[in-house]
Amino acid sequence: MQRIVVGIVVLISCLEVSARAAEQPAVPDLAKVKVLDVRTAQSIALSGNPDLAAAQARIEQARARVRQAAATWWPSLDVSGAGIRQHLSENSYQYIRRVAALAGGTVDQNTNVYGAGIQATWLLFDGFYRDFRERQALYGEQEAQAGLADSRRMLVTAVAEAFLNAQLSQTYIDINRADETFYGQQLEDAQNRFKVGAGPWGDVLNIKVQVNSARTSLIRSQREFEAAGYGLAALLGLADAAFPSRLRLAPLDKETLLIEQKESPETLIQEAFSIRPDIRRLEMVVKQTEAGTGMAKAPFFPKLQLGGAIEGMREGNARMTNDDFGNTVGVNMSWNLYAGGADKARVVEAEQTKREAVFALAGLRNRVAAEIRQELALLAAAQEQVRLQRETVKLVEENRDLAKNEYEAGESSLIRLNEAQRDLIATYGQQAQALVAYHLAQQRLLGATGRNLAGFDQPAKEKK
């Protein structure tokens, strides 16, 4: 009855999987994407990263082990056949021939013997070993599924980090290009003033130095963006980790709305305990060790096995008839009463394995709680940094414009303008870092709670 129920559950699960698989949206085609955002990058990675394919293969292995464990509940049927040519030694032949002659018979020195048979065995009881073994295999499959989900969770976070790092490098490119453009305009103005005798040659030289410095920073940012692209491409599963040169990342939004975190740490921690796949994976490991303890106790019970066989043998001719066959049927019981303490030691080992898994799960829950509290603190700090940098940018922009107007009016030196421009470029960079740190803190908090998989369809083979 139990196995019928299990079969019905599996059938219903398969129907649900088929229905959900039909509803899955298509994965974005990178060849058609011109501007890549973080959500699209995460979707592409979840469909193309080879590490996830390896995790899926582990699930298929676990499912095969479940089928192996279920097979032990059924009888075993074996068919055998044999054909033997026997040549008696001269001494044996002479002896047997004399004995046969006394009875009025004959005997051949060369004899062909043929045999055939079919044997069936059915293990009726083995101390519940098969039951616990099947449970262990089922928990192993669920552990593999949780492992795949956890790989997806970590991949989504890793893609976000790689994307944001590349986005920061791209923002530096824009900042340094704007710096180069600014000094290019200043150089043109300084050269015009020098030509009409309204400006010194030293200003022209100084601005040329600033233009070269901006170009150097631009080249460095471009190389850093290229290097960041390689890491992102590897996570996306692109061939040879080659990031398309035509592809541009979505620009960093300077006006990003800061969302206040209203949920308490305790609420997020309890949610993480219920949905994080790495916690679920260790919970399945604990259940596997419980099943392992039951398997270790099986030798304390007797084994009961039903067996039957039909066997036939004939000399000289392979064409056997009903008269050549006999049959046996019987029930065999065995019970090991003492094995030097090995059985008891195996139970102790299994119990300690379970104890280890329980403590590992408790340790993971503590680390998850600490991770969430840390990410909340970092998110709050990142929000405050963004607010301060936005205020600072306004002040520094006003100061740079003031220094520019004073220099063009001849009321201040080029040194003040250079200082104001350097401050502005540095502030733009700090604002970009603060925004990336804010987005990164958000992504890490989502990963810590397990929420970052929301909205991404699970693989059809993973759902049960």
XYZ file of C-alpha atoms in Angstrom:
464
model
C 0.000 0.000 0.000
C 2.822 2.373 0.897
C 4.484 1.823 -2.471
C 1.206 2.490 -4.312
C 0.894 5.838 -2.534
C 4.493 6.698 -3.417
C 3.796 5.854 -7.063
C 0.739 8.134 -7.119
C 2.745 10.995 -5.593
C 5.514 10.565 -8.172
C 2.952 10.574 -11.015
C 1.326 13.765 -9.730
C 4.774 15.375 -9.378
C 5.635 14.482 -12.967
C 2.397 16.076 -14.203
C 3.147 19.238 -12.206
C 6.661 19.357 -13.632
C 5.334 19.091 -17.191
C 2.826 21.893 -16.593
C 5.400 24.204 -15.050
C 7.997 23.456 -17.700
C 5.509 24.511 -20.371
C 5.068 27.862 -18.595
C 8.781 28.679 -18.417
C 9.702 31.879 -20.302
C 12.483 31.820 -22.842
C 15.972 32.719 -21.662
C 17.178 36.077 -23.089
C 19.362 35.733 -26.177
C 22.614 37.576 -25.471
C 23.175 38.093 -29.202
C 20.072 40.305 -29.269
C 20.902 42.251 -26.112
C 22.474 45.671 -26.649
C 22.432 46.974 -23.086
C 22.846 44.336 -20.379
C 21.249 44.842 -16.973
C 21.917 42.795 -13.870
C 18.622 40.874 -13.986
C 19.182 39.767 -17.568
C 22.760 38.779 -16.732
C 21.531 36.627 -13.855
C 18.948 34.913 -16.080
C 21.568 34.115 -18.712
C 23.957 32.753 -16.085
C 21.292 30.482 -14.594
C 20.729 28.907 -17.999
C 24.311 28.739 -19.268
C 26.685 28.309 -16.342
C 28.340 24.845 -16.576
C 28.575 24.442 -12.797
C 24.784 24.291 -12.642
C 24.771 21.593 -15.306
C 27.151 19.598 -13.119
C 24.827 20.056 -10.128
C 21.914 18.845 -12.256
C 23.926 15.731 -13.134
C 24.350 15.061 -9.414
C 20.565 15.122 -9.055
C 20.213 12.533 -11.801
C 22.766 10.349 -10.009
C 20.744 10.632 -6.798
C 17.550 9.687 -8.622
C 19.258 6.629 -10.040
C 20.272 5.626 -6.513
C 16.635 5.916 -5.441
C 15.625 3.518 -8.202
C 18.395 1.134 -7.161
C 17.154 1.156 -3.573
C 13.540 0.602 -4.678
C 14.580 -2.390 -6.807
C 15.572 -4.402 -3.731
C 11.905 -4.764 -2.745
C 11.231 -6.966 -5.768
C 12.146 -10.625 -6.346
C 15.342 -11.513 -8.156
C 15.073 -13.864 -11.138
C 18.122 -15.607 -12.640
C 18.372 -17.940 -15.609
C 21.318 -20.323 -15.988
C 22.535 -22.690 -18.668
C 25.550 -24.929 -19.076
C 27.130 -27.277 -21.565
C 30.018 -29.471 -20.335
C 32.228 -31.928 -22.174
C 33.870 -34.371 -19.779
C 36.811 -36.643 -20.663
C 37.587 -39.287 -18.056
C 41.158 -40.210 -17.291
C 42.248 -43.652 -18.468
C 42.341 -45.115 -14.935
C 38.920 -43.665 -14.053
C 37.437 -44.822 -17.317
C 38.731 -48.406 -16.880
C 37.401 -48.555 -13.337
C 33.963 -47.207 -14.250
C 33.795 -49.451 -17.315
C 34.441 -52.584 -15.194
C 31.778 -51.536 -12.702
C 29.316 -50.887 -15.516
C 30.131 -54.253 -17.128
C 29.200 -56.046 -13.913
C 25.777 -54.447 -14.195
C 25.536 -55.282 -17.874
C 26.006 -51.695 -19.050
C 28.516 -49.585 -20.906
C 30.108 -46.252 -20.343
C 31.775 -43.689 -22.654
C 35.069 -42.081 -21.875
C 33.818 -38.786 -23.383
C 30.517 -37.412 -22.091
C 28.503 -34.264 -22.921
C 26.405 -32.870 -20.068
C 23.811 -30.139 -20.545
C 21.990 -28.191 -17.879
C 19.434 -25.378 -17.609
C 17.617 -23.729 -14.766
C 15.728 -20.727 -13.441
C 15.988 -19.488 -9.887
C 13.925 -16.914 -8.019
C 14.746 -15.354 -4.635
C 12.715 -12.847 -2.667
C 13.984 -11.181 0.463
C 10.982 -11.011 2.778
C 12.531 -9.347 5.803
C 15.965 -7.870 6.483
C 15.533 -5.910 9.680
C 14.034 -2.891 7.837
C 17.368 -2.314 6.055
C 15.748 -1.781 2.645
C 13.223 0.660 4.056
C 15.905 2.848 5.617
C 18.103 2.545 2.553
C 15.315 3.810 0.313
C 14.628 6.687 2.696
C 18.303 7.562 2.689
C 18.325 7.580 -1.123
C 15.219 9.795 -1.252
C 16.768 12.241 1.202
C 19.935 12.121 -0.903
C 17.963 13.183 -3.964
C 16.380 16.046 -2.024
C 19.826 17.039 -0.773
C 21.095 17.149 -4.363
C 18.126 19.295 -5.374
C 18.819 21.670 -2.486
C 22.473 21.726 -3.532
C 21.469 22.822 -7.028
C 19.216 25.519 -5.592
C 22.058 26.720 -3.374
C 24.398 26.813 -6.368
C 21.813 28.962 -8.142
C 21.537 31.249 -5.101
C 25.288 31.763 -4.917
C 25.567 32.177 -8.690
C 22.938 34.929 -8.703
C 24.896 36.787 -6.016
C 28.226 36.212 -7.788
C 26.825 37.522 -11.077
C 25.509 40.623 -9.300
C 28.925 41.266 -7.749
C 30.753 40.763 -11.054
C 28.221 42.921 -12.884
C 28.460 45.741 -10.347
C 32.272 45.669 -10.410
C 32.206 45.860 -14.204
C 29.570 48.598 -14.014
C 31.802 50.571 -11.656
C 34.711 50.282 -14.111
C 32.409 51.415 -16.912
C 31.358 54.418 -14.798
C 35.030 55.283 -14.229
C 35.464 55.251 -18.002
C 32.671 57.793 -18.372
C 34.071 59.932 -15.544
C 37.613 59.937 -16.941
C 36.354 60.606 -20.462
C 34.413 63.603 -19.146
C 37.589 64.745 -17.346
C 39.529 64.481 -20.595
C 36.835 66.424 -22.444
C 36.845 69.163 -19.814
C 40.594 69.645 -19.980
C 40.482 69.430 -23.773
C 38.170 72.440 -23.805
C 40.354 74.246 -21.275
C 43.430 73.534 -23.403
C 41.771 75.031 -26.467
C 40.818 78.152 -24.496
C 44.317 78.465 -22.995
C 45.924 78.187 -26.434
C 43.610 80.853 -27.816
C 44.412 83.181 -24.920
C 48.132 82.591 -25.395
C 47.880 83.404 -29.098
C 46.302 86.780 -28.376
C 48.694 87.425 -25.517
C 46.046 87.150 -22.797
C 47.419 84.007 -21.146
C 50.793 82.522 -20.166
C 52.411 79.561 -21.916
C 52.704 77.845 -18.528
C 48.933 77.411 -18.380
C 48.999 75.658 -21.747
C 51.693 73.259 -20.528
C 49.929 72.637 -17.251
C 46.623 71.819 -18.944
C 48.391 69.477 -21.389
C 49.710 67.577 -18.391
C 46.160 67.327 -17.007
C 44.880 66.064 -20.378
C 47.524 63.341 -20.423
C 46.705 62.401 -16.840
C 43.001 62.104 -17.719
C 43.874 59.940 -20.738
C 46.035 57.692 -18.558
C 43.174 57.237 -16.094
C 40.820 56.538 -18.996
C 43.096 53.802 -20.394
C 43.422 52.214 -16.956
C 39.638 52.216 -16.505
C 39.158 50.638 -19.921
C 41.584 47.831 -19.070
C 39.880 47.297 -15.703
C 36.514 47.099 -17.440
C 37.920 44.567 -19.895
C 39.280 42.433 -17.046
C 35.968 42.647 -15.167
C 34.172 41.546 -18.331
C 36.160 38.313 -18.434
C 34.996 37.364 -14.946
C 31.392 38.231 -15.768
C 31.545 36.264 -19.029
C 32.791 33.170 -17.167
C 29.824 33.331 -14.801
C 27.441 33.781 -17.723
C 28.818 30.588 -19.250
C 30.075 32.296 -22.426
C 32.500 30.297 -24.550
C 36.165 31.012 -23.696
C 34.947 33.637 -21.166
C 34.879 36.176 -24.012
C 32.687 39.161 -23.165
C 31.201 40.692 -26.372
C 32.964 43.961 -27.161
C 29.763 45.416 -28.633
C 27.853 44.878 -25.376
C 27.444 47.771 -22.979
C 26.258 47.454 -19.404
C 23.331 49.468 -18.147
C 24.651 52.767 -16.750
C 24.857 53.262 -13.016
C 21.752 55.172 -11.961
C 22.877 58.162 -9.917
C 19.299 58.861 -8.857
C 18.688 55.401 -7.440
C 15.873 55.488 -4.909
C 17.159 54.403 -1.509
C 14.821 51.864 0.047
C 14.688 51.781 3.810
C 14.911 48.311 5.338
C 11.882 48.033 7.597
C 11.946 44.330 8.430
C 13.625 43.335 11.659
C 16.696 41.073 11.668
C 14.741 38.404 13.525
C 12.080 38.301 10.787
C 14.684 37.979 8.034
C 16.589 35.322 9.962
C 13.488 33.177 10.444
C 12.653 33.563 6.758
C 16.169 32.511 5.801
C 15.902 29.440 8.024
C 12.796 28.380 6.113
C 13.863 29.085 2.505
C 17.658 29.005 2.251
C 18.602 25.919 0.235
C 21.905 25.313 2.028
C 19.979 24.943 5.302
C 17.512 22.629 3.588
C 20.412 20.621 2.202
C 21.895 20.054 5.659
C 18.444 19.161 6.996
C 18.338 16.415 4.379
C 21.811 15.307 5.464
C 20.524 14.949 9.036
C 17.638 12.817 7.790
C 20.063 10.692 5.796
C 22.083 10.037 8.930
C 18.899 9.069 10.771
C 18.177 6.541 8.035
C 21.785 5.398 8.272
C 21.267 4.665 11.958
C 18.286 2.475 11.080
C 20.392 0.637 8.496
C 23.106 0.062 11.085
C 20.559 -1.564 13.430
C 19.303 -3.997 10.772
C 21.850 -6.775 11.605
C 20.241 -7.152 15.041
C 17.191 -8.684 13.331
C 16.908 -12.013 11.501
C 16.777 -12.225 7.716
C 14.017 -14.141 5.996
C 14.279 -15.116 2.339
C 12.009 -17.103 0.026
C 13.681 -19.054 -2.747
C 12.718 -21.440 -5.509
C 14.439 -23.034 -8.483
C 13.735 -25.258 -11.464
C 16.825 -27.099 -12.673
C 17.400 -29.716 -15.341
C 20.359 -31.782 -16.532
C 20.849 -34.289 -19.354
C 23.792 -36.205 -20.727
C 24.561 -36.500 -24.397
C 21.680 -34.394 -25.679
C 20.707 -30.750 -25.120
C 17.039 -31.451 -25.902
C 15.687 -31.710 -22.373
C 12.153 -32.756 -21.568
C 9.984 -32.388 -18.493
C 11.473 -35.557 -17.099
C 14.914 -33.896 -16.951
C 13.755 -31.085 -14.646
C 13.287 -30.933 -10.922
C 12.354 -28.094 -8.615
C 13.029 -26.837 -5.151
C 11.281 -24.258 -2.999
C 12.020 -23.157 0.508
C 12.295 -20.427 3.098
C 15.658 -19.539 4.546
C 16.166 -17.738 7.845
C 19.508 -16.495 9.143
C 20.310 -14.551 12.291
C 23.774 -13.541 13.321
C 23.975 -13.707 17.114
C 27.514 -12.428 17.589
C 30.029 -10.707 15.311
C 32.675 -9.560 17.744
C 30.889 -6.279 18.524
C 31.094 -5.006 14.929
C 27.330 -4.444 14.682
C 27.229 -2.385 17.854
C 30.216 -0.356 16.690
C 28.452 0.411 13.406
C 25.447 1.722 15.342
C 27.709 3.968 17.426
C 29.370 5.235 14.245
C 25.995 6.005 12.654
C 24.770 7.814 15.764
C 27.898 9.955 15.887
C 27.547 10.726 12.183
C 24.054 11.988 12.900
C 25.374 14.016 15.838
C 27.975 15.605 13.575
C 25.318 16.532 11.000
C 23.073 18.064 13.677
C 25.881 20.250 14.991
C 26.867 21.228 11.428
C 23.283 22.352 10.816
C 23.254 24.359 14.054
C 26.547 25.992 13.065
C 25.186 26.932 9.648
C 22.085 28.492 11.185
C 24.297 30.605 13.450
C 26.405 31.717 10.473
C 23.286 32.610 8.502
C 21.984 34.725 11.374
C 25.339 36.507 11.673
C 25.493 37.021 7.895
C 22.063 38.661 7.811
C 22.873 40.981 10.706
C 26.167 41.966 9.069
C 24.550 42.620 5.686
C 21.852 44.755 7.331
C 24.522 46.858 9.007
C 26.479 47.203 5.759
C 23.320 48.143 3.861
C 22.472 50.883 6.366
C 26.036 52.214 6.142
C 25.923 52.130 2.336
C 22.659 54.089 2.303
C 24.164 56.777 4.498
C 27.264 56.920 2.287
C 25.114 57.477 -0.805
C 23.245 60.316 0.881
C 26.474 62.015 1.960
C 28.108 61.589 -1.439
C 25.104 63.086 -3.195
C 25.335 66.162 -0.995
C 29.100 66.333 -1.500
C 28.783 66.124 -5.281
C 26.491 69.150 -5.328
C 28.937 71.141 -3.211
C 31.985 70.140 -5.243
C 30.219 70.798 -8.561
C 29.328 74.282 -7.377
C 32.915 74.844 -6.214
C 34.361 73.646 -9.545
C 32.012 75.882 -11.545
C 32.978 78.792 -9.342
C 36.690 78.087 -9.826
C 36.175 77.759 -13.599
C 34.378 81.090 -13.843
C 37.018 82.823 -11.696
C 39.857 81.402 -13.811
C 38.224 82.404 -17.072
C 37.641 85.857 -15.643
C 41.278 86.057 -14.591
C 40.411 86.281 -10.917
C 42.128 83.057 -9.828
C 44.987 80.828 -10.898
C 44.913 77.596 -12.871
C 46.074 75.775 -9.733
C 42.744 76.427 -8.021
C 40.833 75.216 -11.087
C 42.946 72.028 -11.224
C 42.305 71.352 -7.562
C 38.571 71.904 -7.961
C 38.446 69.620 -11.015
C 40.426 66.872 -9.265
C 38.085 67.115 -6.297
C 35.088 66.825 -8.608
C 36.455 63.762 -10.423
C 37.350 62.109 -7.112
C 33.883 62.885 -5.735
C 32.209 61.424 -8.819
C 34.273 58.275 -8.278
C 33.351 58.135 -4.598
C 29.682 58.573 -5.428
C 29.889 55.711 -7.927
C 31.613 53.520 -5.324
C 28.918 54.357 -2.762
C 26.128 53.497 -5.218
C 27.790 50.200 -6.172
C 28.326 49.404 -2.492
C 24.630 50.075 -1.864
C 23.484 47.811 -4.710
C 25.991 45.168 -3.681
C 24.733 45.269 -0.076
C 21.189 44.814 -1.371
C 22.188 41.813 -3.485
C 24.129 40.230 -0.632
C 21.216 40.690 1.746
C 18.903 39.061 -0.784
C 21.366 36.199 -1.087
C 21.710 35.875 2.679
C 17.936 35.580 3.120
C 17.507 33.343 0.066
C 15.195 35.831 -1.635
C 17.451 36.404 -4.630
C 15.988 33.394 -6.465
C 12.497 34.917 -6.444
C 11.293 35.472 -9.987
C 13.736 33.040 -11.545
C 12.053 29.830 -12.659
C 13.451 26.652 -11.146
C 14.644 23.995 -13.590
C 11.903 21.566 -14.470
C 13.978 18.596 -13.299
C 14.531 20.209 -9.923
C 10.862 20.660 -9.094
C 9.078 17.837 -7.335
